[in-house]
Amino acid sequence: MERRTVRLLLLAGLLAGLVSSCRPSASVPAPEYRRVEARGAGSDCVWSLVVGTTAVWPATWVLCGEHVLANVAVTEEGIEGIAFDPAAQPLQQFSLPWARPPVVGEALQFMFQSNVLRVVRDGVVVHAVAFPSDRWTDDFWRLPVQADHQLRRQRLDAVLFADDFMHAEGSFGAWTRQGEWCIDATRNPLRDVNAFQLAATGEPALLTAGCWFWRDYGFRVAATCGPGSVLSLLAYRDEAGRSYELRVAQGEQEAVLTLLRHLPSGAHELATASRSPLLGWNHLGLRMHEGRIQAQINGQTLLVADDPTPLAFGGIGLEVSRLGSGRVVFDDVEVTSLRSPEDTPSETPLVELVEDTHDVFSSEESMTEWSGAQGDWQQVGRPEGDRVTYLHRADLWSDFRLLLKAGAETPVQGVRLYRDGDSLCTLASLDLVDSVWHLRQDETEVPLGATATTGLVCETRSGRLLVGTGQTVREVPLAGAAGCWRVGLVAVSPPRDWVSGVSLGAAKVHDYLFRRAPVDWLPVSGRWDVTYRWQCDPRWSFYTGRRLAGTAMNWFRLAHGRNVTLEFFAAPRMNRERGEDYGYAADLNATLGAQGYQLDQGCSFLYGGFHNQGSQIVAAGRVLAENRELRIPADKKATHRHWFRIKIRKQGDRVAWWIDERLAGEAVLPAGMDGDRLALWTWRNEMVVGRVRISSDSWTRVADRDEEAAVAAGVGAAYPVMVEEAAKR
């Protein structure tokens, strides 16, 4: 290593001489150099060279790779560079002139990342040169002895920033505030499903965060606003006023989106577009990568611009220019690095299904079933001695991964993998026998080599089942009934003793406790927000839809596949003005497979339908199935603290649903019912939703232009059944 370093330094001196000899001779002698002024780590950094009052040139930057050595000379005329191979043969030479000479006090910035040198002046990339590909390990600067230039080095690390505004009153965390803002917190945040949000209380208002050297990142935030409001996302923002801006002007008939580039000299419009007004909560996003700027609403790219002289880096900002007739509120800021303009996960991410969802809610007895990790595991069948089988509630229509973490003494003694279609069918069993995991399938039993101390992994990949440890994996052949996957565990103690040692992740599952802004939901009628369930105890607040004079309807913004399962915990909202008991409670409803945004174009499931006369499956203007016994209890003791678990499964053209584990009905859909929209709704009532989980074999983002049709459909929405059928009741 020492020999290599000496060789590189000698070669660097040779390169400096070669580069100097390439320049025109000057009337003054060559300056004497300091040996090493500053040292870096080769790549992924920004050097700032602040021009001194004694501006003696050149300043020399040497970059050392495993196979390439480069010398960059900075002069008053420009930049000259040369790259050599280990045999001192030139590989590349370049000359980059300045548009104007450097001035005293100016910071010239040199950014080297991914084999590309970028030169930055006044916050803008003025030159970019690709070097030969190499692994760069070292770099250093040599400055003339007479010069008083200053050098600063900043490493370029991955950008990662998030804020859900869970701050004390008057505290804004990492944000710098201009104008009037407030942390919009409820009276009792510990018992509110989403207690903290950021609200602008005056105009104009600006909030900024981040570091000057952030670059190549995606920035998104959840936002909601009223007509007449103008709000903006700022990226690559610096103190001189440079930035990229996504401006949203919300009107009564449309929302106008504008992408702008700001410089101290003024603003320049890069792109503009209009769309239907933003409804409810939406994700607004800006993505910047090497001069390509993309503006997004709910993950869909609506504006794209390529900046030939891009801004180099900068922080983020939230701005409200005009409040309009409603509030402007932000939540859930996220900033992450991008590797490319279209940087998206190569694989569908797995959603963790075994985790405590809300500490305070999970400690409340009436909510443990849906808010805590152990509530998802339900005992099935009879115990075999001290061994009890616990089945996870979730239907899994796509890939999943079950991990039993290593532990010398684990209460979990077995794994059961099922297909759930017409019935629960066991496809594979794994059991601990003398501390070694054995696979049983049909009549065969095979030891896997995995033990309690090494843990166990079971996962599916594109229809293949793999089991084993991290080092030894066995593929298990699959045959038998169709349906969704279900996961069961055999244990000698209840879930509270072992759930922390279990991880279950699943693809194409969406799970909502509404702790974050509900950006995936499109409320088109009624009022949907976080409010209290109980008038007698208004400290507890949940996501609620209400409308006493019609339909409160909330569509899911993603289109589901042919197979889908919706499960949600819901309850009627307490309303003493309508009665001391719950005689008014009715219609905790959902719709699957709708074509467009028409309830009567899908299959609807009515719990307490037709003024709580029972529970019905309704499609194509007909009641396909009905259970008159399953009604919402009017008795206050039975309903007041209870959360009703409603599970709906659509497998092809067959549908079934359960209420509190009890089968409520089954039906075969009429021909031609192949829609893909899903909604929660109630009729002349108030529905409180604790949790929603949706699993499907595919998901597609619904086009934003369809939201206008959703609003039109929601205005006149009524029961999804023919008038004649309703009149019979």
Short mmCIF file of C-alpha atoms in Angstrom, two decimals, residues 47-376:
data_model
loop_
_atom_site.label_atom_id
_atom_site.label_comp_id
_atom_site.label_asym_id
_atom_site.label_seq_id
_atom_site.Cartn_x
_atom_site.Cartn_y
_atom_site.Cartn_z
CA TRP A 47 -14.99 20.48 -2.83
CA SER A 48 -15.59 24.22 -2.40
CA LEU A 49 -12.66 26.37 -3.43
CA VAL A 50 -13.14 29.91 -2.12
CA VAL A 51 -11.05 32.34 -4.17
CA GLY A 52 -8.62 34.26 -2.00
CA THR A 53 -7.53 37.90 -2.20
CA THR A 54 -4.12 36.73 -3.41
CA ALA A 55 -5.39 34.77 -6.41
CA VAL A 56 -2.36 32.80 -7.48
CA TRP A 57 -3.08 29.96 -9.91
CA PRO A 58 -3.26 27.12 -10.77
CA ALA A 59 -4.78 25.10 -7.95
CA THR A 60 -4.32 21.39 -8.64
CA TRP A 61 -6.66 18.56 -7.72
CA VAL A 62 -5.38 14.97 -7.99
CA LEU A 63 -7.80 12.01 -8.03
CA CYS A 64 -6.45 8.51 -7.48
CA GLY A 65 -8.24 5.39 -8.63
CA GLU A 66 -7.21 1.76 -8.67
CA HIS A 67 -6.36 1.96 -12.39
CA VAL A 68 -6.64 5.63 -13.31
CA LEU A 69 -4.92 8.77 -12.06
CA ALA A 70 -6.34 12.18 -12.94
CA ASN A 71 -5.04 15.71 -12.52
CA VAL A 72 -7.36 18.72 -12.66
CA ALA A 73 -5.79 22.20 -12.83
CA VAL A 74 -7.95 25.22 -11.96
CA THR A 75 -6.80 28.52 -13.45
CA GLU A 76 -8.18 31.98 -13.98
CA GLU A 77 -9.08 31.01 -17.59
CA GLY A 78 -10.77 27.69 -16.86
CA ILE A 79 -10.12 24.07 -16.00
CA GLU A 80 -7.69 21.70 -17.65
CA GLY A 81 -7.63 18.00 -16.93
CA ILE A 82 -5.82 14.85 -17.93
CA ALA A 83 -6.26 11.20 -16.93
CA PHE A 84 -3.56 8.51 -17.14
CA ASP A 85 -3.44 4.74 -16.91
CA PRO A 86 -0.93 2.95 -14.61
CA ALA A 87 1.68 3.05 -17.40
CA ALA A 88 1.40 6.87 -17.48
CA GLN A 89 -0.29 6.76 -20.87
CA PRO A 90 -2.91 9.50 -21.34
CA LEU A 91 -6.50 8.24 -21.44
CA GLN A 92 -8.38 11.52 -21.58
CA GLN A 93 -7.71 15.23 -21.76
CA PHE A 94 -10.15 18.12 -21.50
CA SER A 95 -10.27 21.90 -21.27
CA LEU A 96 -13.25 23.76 -19.78
CA PRO A 97 -13.24 27.56 -20.11
CA TRP A 98 -14.85 29.94 -17.63
CA ALA A 99 -17.62 32.21 -18.90
CA ARG A 100 -16.07 34.88 -16.65
CA PRO A 101 -12.95 34.82 -14.48
CA PRO A 102 -13.30 33.81 -10.82
CA VAL A 103 -13.59 36.73 -8.38
CA VAL A 104 -12.38 37.13 -4.84
CA GLY A 105 -14.69 35.48 -2.32
CA GLU A 106 -16.47 33.32 -4.91
CA ALA A 107 -16.89 29.63 -4.12
CA LEU A 108 -16.04 27.36 -7.05
CA GLN A 109 -17.45 23.91 -6.41
CA PHE A 110 -16.18 20.62 -7.80
CA MET A 111 -18.40 17.60 -7.40
CA PHE A 112 -17.12 14.12 -8.18
CA GLN A 113 -19.63 11.28 -8.10
CA SER A 114 -20.21 8.11 -10.15
CA ASN A 115 -17.11 8.80 -12.31
CA VAL A 116 -18.42 12.23 -13.33
CA LEU A 117 -16.86 15.57 -12.50
CA ARG A 118 -19.34 18.44 -12.29
CA VAL A 119 -18.27 22.04 -11.93
CA VAL A 120 -20.67 24.35 -10.12
CA ARG A 121 -20.80 28.15 -10.13
CA ASP A 122 -23.55 30.17 -8.50
CA GLY A 123 -25.46 27.00 -7.64
CA VAL A 124 -25.65 25.86 -11.30
CA VAL A 125 -23.80 23.01 -13.01
CA VAL A 126 -21.74 24.73 -15.74
CA HIS A 127 -19.58 21.77 -16.83
CA ALA A 128 -19.79 18.00 -16.59
CA VAL A 129 -17.08 15.55 -17.67
CA ALA A 130 -17.25 11.75 -17.50
CA PHE A 131 -14.01 10.11 -16.36
CA PRO A 132 -12.90 6.56 -17.21
CA SER A 133 -14.74 4.14 -14.96
CA ASP A 134 -12.75 3.19 -11.89
CA ARG A 135 -12.91 2.73 -8.14
CA TRP A 136 -11.67 6.04 -6.77
CA THR A 137 -9.91 5.70 -3.43
CA ASP A 138 -8.06 8.95 -2.73
CA ASP A 139 -7.85 12.61 -3.75
CA PHE A 140 -5.95 15.70 -2.62
CA TRP A 141 -5.34 19.34 -3.53
CA ARG A 142 -2.10 21.26 -4.05
CA LEU A 143 -2.30 25.05 -3.71
CA PRO A 144 0.35 27.65 -4.48
CA VAL A 145 2.21 28.76 -1.37
CA GLN A 146 1.46 32.42 -2.12
CA ALA A 147 -2.29 31.80 -2.57
CA ASP A 148 -4.82 32.26 0.23
CA HIS A 149 -7.61 30.21 -1.34
CA GLN A 150 -9.73 28.27 1.13
CA LEU A 151 -10.84 24.66 0.67
CA ARG A 152 -13.82 22.86 2.22
CA ARG A 153 -14.90 19.30 1.58
CA GLN A 154 -18.41 17.89 1.98
CA ARG A 155 -19.16 14.21 1.56
CA LEU A 156 -22.22 13.29 -0.52
CA ASP A 157 -24.17 10.68 1.40
CA ALA A 158 -27.60 9.23 0.75
CA VAL A 159 -30.40 11.68 1.47
CA LEU A 160 -32.87 10.47 4.07
CA PHE A 161 -35.30 12.79 5.84
CA ALA A 162 -38.80 12.31 7.23
CA ASP A 163 -41.14 14.29 9.45
CA ASP A 164 -44.70 13.57 10.58
CA PHE A 165 -44.77 16.86 12.56
CA MET A 166 -45.09 15.15 15.91
CA HIS A 167 -43.68 18.20 17.66
CA ALA A 168 -44.56 20.09 20.79
CA GLU A 169 -46.59 23.26 20.38
CA GLY A 170 -44.38 26.02 19.00
CA SER A 171 -41.62 23.60 17.98
CA PHE A 172 -40.89 22.94 14.32
CA GLY A 173 -37.97 20.54 14.64
CA ALA A 174 -35.49 20.80 11.77
CA TRP A 175 -37.58 23.39 9.90
CA THR A 176 -36.89 27.12 9.58
CA ARG A 177 -40.09 29.15 9.58
CA GLN A 178 -41.17 32.32 7.81
CA GLY A 179 -44.73 33.55 8.11
CA GLU A 180 -47.48 32.03 10.22
CA TRP A 181 -47.55 28.27 10.81
CA CYS A 182 -48.80 26.01 13.58
CA ILE A 183 -48.51 22.37 14.56
CA ASP A 184 -52.16 21.36 14.33
CA ALA A 185 -52.53 18.96 17.29
CA THR A 186 -55.70 17.64 18.87
CA ARG A 187 -56.55 18.07 22.55
CA ASN A 188 -55.35 14.58 23.48
CA PRO A 189 -52.71 13.39 20.97
CA LEU A 190 -52.09 10.06 22.70
CA ARG A 191 -55.62 8.91 21.88
CA ASP A 192 -55.84 10.32 18.38
CA VAL A 193 -55.06 8.11 15.40
CA ASN A 194 -53.15 10.96 13.67
CA ALA A 195 -52.76 13.83 16.08
CA PHE A 196 -50.09 16.06 14.54
CA GLN A 197 -50.13 17.93 11.24
CA LEU A 198 -48.69 21.17 9.90
CA ALA A 199 -51.07 24.01 9.01
CA ALA A 200 -50.46 27.41 7.46
CA THR A 201 -52.34 30.09 9.40
CA GLY A 202 -51.33 33.11 7.32
CA GLU A 203 -50.12 34.05 3.87
CA PRO A 204 -47.51 34.02 2.55
CA ALA A 205 -45.85 31.32 4.64
CA LEU A 206 -42.61 29.44 4.02
CA LEU A 207 -41.01 26.50 5.83
CA THR A 208 -37.56 25.21 4.82
CA ALA A 209 -35.34 22.30 5.84
CA GLY A 210 -32.44 20.22 4.59
CA CYS A 211 -28.78 20.70 3.73
CA TRP A 212 -27.18 22.75 0.97
CA PHE A 213 -25.48 19.66 -0.53
CA TRP A 214 -28.59 17.47 -0.96
CA ARG A 215 -28.95 16.34 -4.59
CA ASP A 216 -30.62 13.66 -6.72
CA TYR A 217 -33.57 13.08 -4.44
CA GLY A 218 -37.30 12.61 -4.37
CA PHE A 219 -39.37 14.87 -2.12
CA ARG A 220 -43.01 14.21 -1.35
CA VAL A 221 -45.55 15.39 1.19
CA ALA A 222 -49.21 14.73 1.93
CA ALA A 223 -51.36 17.83 1.54
CA THR A 224 -54.98 18.92 1.62
CA CYS A 225 -56.35 22.30 0.63
CA GLY A 226 -59.52 24.17 -0.26
CA PRO A 227 -60.63 26.15 -3.33
CA GLY A 228 -58.60 29.27 -4.04
CA SER A 229 -55.46 28.05 -2.27
CA VAL A 230 -51.99 28.16 -3.82
CA LEU A 231 -49.32 25.90 -2.32
CA SER A 232 -45.86 24.87 -3.43
CA LEU A 233 -43.11 22.31 -2.96
CA LEU A 234 -39.57 23.65 -3.28
CA ALA A 235 -36.50 21.54 -4.00
CA TYR A 236 -32.80 22.31 -4.50
CA ARG A 237 -33.47 25.51 -2.60
CA ASP A 238 -30.56 27.68 -1.41
CA GLU A 239 -30.24 30.92 0.50
CA ALA A 240 -29.77 32.95 -2.71
CA GLY A 241 -33.30 32.06 -3.84
CA ARG A 242 -32.51 29.33 -6.35
CA SER A 243 -34.95 26.40 -6.40
CA TYR A 244 -37.26 24.18 -8.39
CA GLU A 245 -40.91 24.70 -7.54
CA LEU A 246 -44.07 22.65 -8.01
CA ARG A 247 -46.92 25.15 -7.64
CA VAL A 248 -50.50 23.95 -7.23
CA ALA A 249 -53.31 26.48 -7.72
CA GLN A 250 -56.55 24.89 -6.53
CA GLY A 251 -59.67 26.16 -8.27
CA GLU A 252 -63.35 25.26 -8.19
CA GLN A 253 -63.25 23.54 -11.59
CA GLU A 254 -59.60 22.54 -11.96
CA ALA A 255 -56.19 22.51 -10.34
CA VAL A 256 -53.35 24.13 -12.29
CA LEU A 257 -49.87 22.64 -11.80
CA THR A 258 -46.79 24.65 -12.74
CA LEU A 259 -43.13 23.60 -12.66
CA LEU A 260 -40.77 26.56 -12.19
CA ARG A 261 -37.02 27.21 -12.00
CA HIS A 262 -36.03 30.09 -9.74
CA LEU A 263 -32.78 32.07 -9.97
CA PRO A 264 -31.88 35.35 -8.26
CA SER A 265 -32.58 37.01 -11.61
CA GLY A 266 -36.16 35.68 -11.78
CA ALA A 267 -38.41 32.68 -12.38
CA HIS A 268 -38.71 30.59 -15.54
CA GLU A 269 -41.66 28.30 -16.28
CA LEU A 270 -40.55 24.78 -17.22
CA ALA A 271 -43.93 23.08 -17.70
CA THR A 272 -47.61 23.43 -16.83
CA ALA A 273 -50.74 21.27 -16.85
CA SER A 274 -54.24 21.22 -15.42
CA ARG A 275 -56.32 18.44 -13.88
CA SER A 276 -59.47 18.01 -11.82
CA PRO A 277 -59.40 19.68 -8.38
CA LEU A 278 -57.52 17.84 -5.65
CA LEU A 279 -59.92 15.99 -3.35
CA GLY A 280 -59.11 14.96 0.19
CA TRP A 281 -55.48 14.20 0.93
CA ASN A 282 -52.99 13.84 -1.93
CA HIS A 283 -49.30 13.06 -2.27
CA LEU A 284 -47.46 15.94 -3.96
CA GLY A 285 -43.98 15.09 -5.16
CA LEU A 286 -40.86 16.45 -6.87
CA ARG A 287 -38.13 14.18 -8.22
CA MET A 288 -34.77 15.57 -9.34
CA HIS A 289 -31.99 13.61 -10.98
CA GLU A 290 -29.17 15.06 -13.12
CA GLY A 291 -31.25 17.85 -14.57
CA ARG A 292 -34.50 15.94 -15.06
CA ILE A 293 -37.32 17.31 -12.90
CA GLN A 294 -40.60 15.44 -12.48
CA ALA A 295 -43.72 16.63 -10.71
CA GLN A 296 -46.08 13.99 -9.36
CA ILE A 297 -49.53 13.77 -7.83
CA ASN A 298 -50.25 10.50 -6.00
CA GLY A 299 -47.31 8.78 -7.68
CA GLN A 300 -48.34 9.73 -11.23
CA THR A 301 -45.93 11.92 -13.18
CA LEU A 302 -47.83 14.89 -14.61
CA LEU A 303 -45.00 17.29 -15.50
CA VAL A 304 -41.47 16.59 -16.79
CA ALA A 305 -38.70 19.05 -17.67
CA ASP A 306 -35.04 18.66 -18.64
CA ASP A 307 -32.87 21.52 -17.45
CA PRO A 308 -29.72 21.88 -19.64
CA THR A 309 -27.97 23.90 -16.93
CA PRO A 310 -29.44 22.29 -13.83
CA LEU A 311 -29.30 23.50 -10.29
CA ALA A 312 -26.66 21.55 -8.42
CA PHE A 313 -28.09 20.91 -4.98
CA GLY A 314 -30.12 22.36 -2.13
CA GLY A 315 -32.73 21.76 0.56
CA ILE A 316 -36.53 21.58 0.54
CA GLY A 317 -39.39 23.93 1.30
CA LEU A 318 -43.14 24.12 1.78
CA GLU A 319 -44.82 27.36 0.77
CA VAL A 320 -48.35 28.71 0.90
CA SER A 321 -48.93 31.80 -1.25
CA ARG A 322 -52.68 31.93 -0.74
CA LEU A 323 -54.91 30.14 1.78
CA GLY A 324 -58.13 30.40 -0.20
CA SER A 325 -61.45 29.42 1.33
CA GLY A 326 -60.18 26.36 3.19
CA ARG A 327 -57.22 25.26 5.25
CA VAL A 328 -53.86 24.23 3.80
CA VAL A 329 -52.44 21.34 5.84
CA PHE A 330 -49.33 19.18 5.32
CA ASP A 331 -48.25 15.86 6.79
CA ASP A 332 -45.76 13.01 6.31
CA VAL A 333 -42.77 14.62 4.59
CA GLU A 334 -40.33 12.16 2.99
CA VAL A 335 -37.02 12.83 1.20
CA THR A 336 -35.01 9.93 -0.24
CA SER A 337 -32.10 9.58 -2.66
CA LEU A 338 -32.67 8.61 -6.30
CA ARG A 339 -30.27 6.49 -8.34
CA SER A 340 -31.97 7.35 -11.63
CA PRO A 341 -34.88 9.51 -12.86
CA GLU A 342 -37.16 6.45 -12.80
CA ASP A 343 -35.76 4.98 -9.59
CA THR A 344 -38.42 2.58 -8.29
CA PRO A 345 -38.12 -0.68 -6.32
CA SER A 346 -37.25 -3.60 -8.61
CA GLU A 347 -39.45 -5.89 -6.52
CA THR A 348 -42.83 -5.39 -4.93
CA PRO A 349 -42.12 -4.39 -1.31
CA LEU A 350 -43.36 -6.62 1.49
CA VAL A 351 -45.72 -5.05 4.01
CA GLU A 352 -45.00 -6.16 7.56
CA LEU A 353 -48.15 -7.72 9.02
CA VAL A 354 -46.87 -8.58 12.49
CA GLU A 355 -46.18 -5.38 14.38
CA ASP A 356 -47.71 -3.25 17.08
CA THR A 357 -49.66 -0.61 15.25
CA HIS A 358 -50.47 1.89 17.99
CA ASP A 359 -49.14 1.57 21.53
CA VAL A 360 -52.01 3.35 23.25
CA PHE A 361 -54.77 1.73 21.20
CA SER A 362 -53.30 -1.75 21.62
CA SER A 363 -53.38 -1.35 25.41
CA GLU A 364 -57.13 -0.59 25.31
CA GLU A 365 -59.03 -3.87 25.69
CA SER A 366 -61.73 -3.04 23.15
CA MET A 367 -59.13 -2.28 20.46
CA THR A 368 -56.50 -4.98 20.95
CA GLU A 369 -58.08 -7.14 18.26
CA TRP A 370 -57.14 -4.68 15.49
CA SER A 371 -54.44 -2.40 16.88
CA GLY A 372 -51.92 -4.88 18.32
CA ALA A 373 -49.73 -7.51 16.71
CA GLN A 374 -51.15 -10.38 18.74
CA GLY A 375 -54.75 -9.63 17.79
CA ASP A 376 -54.23 -10.96 14.26
#
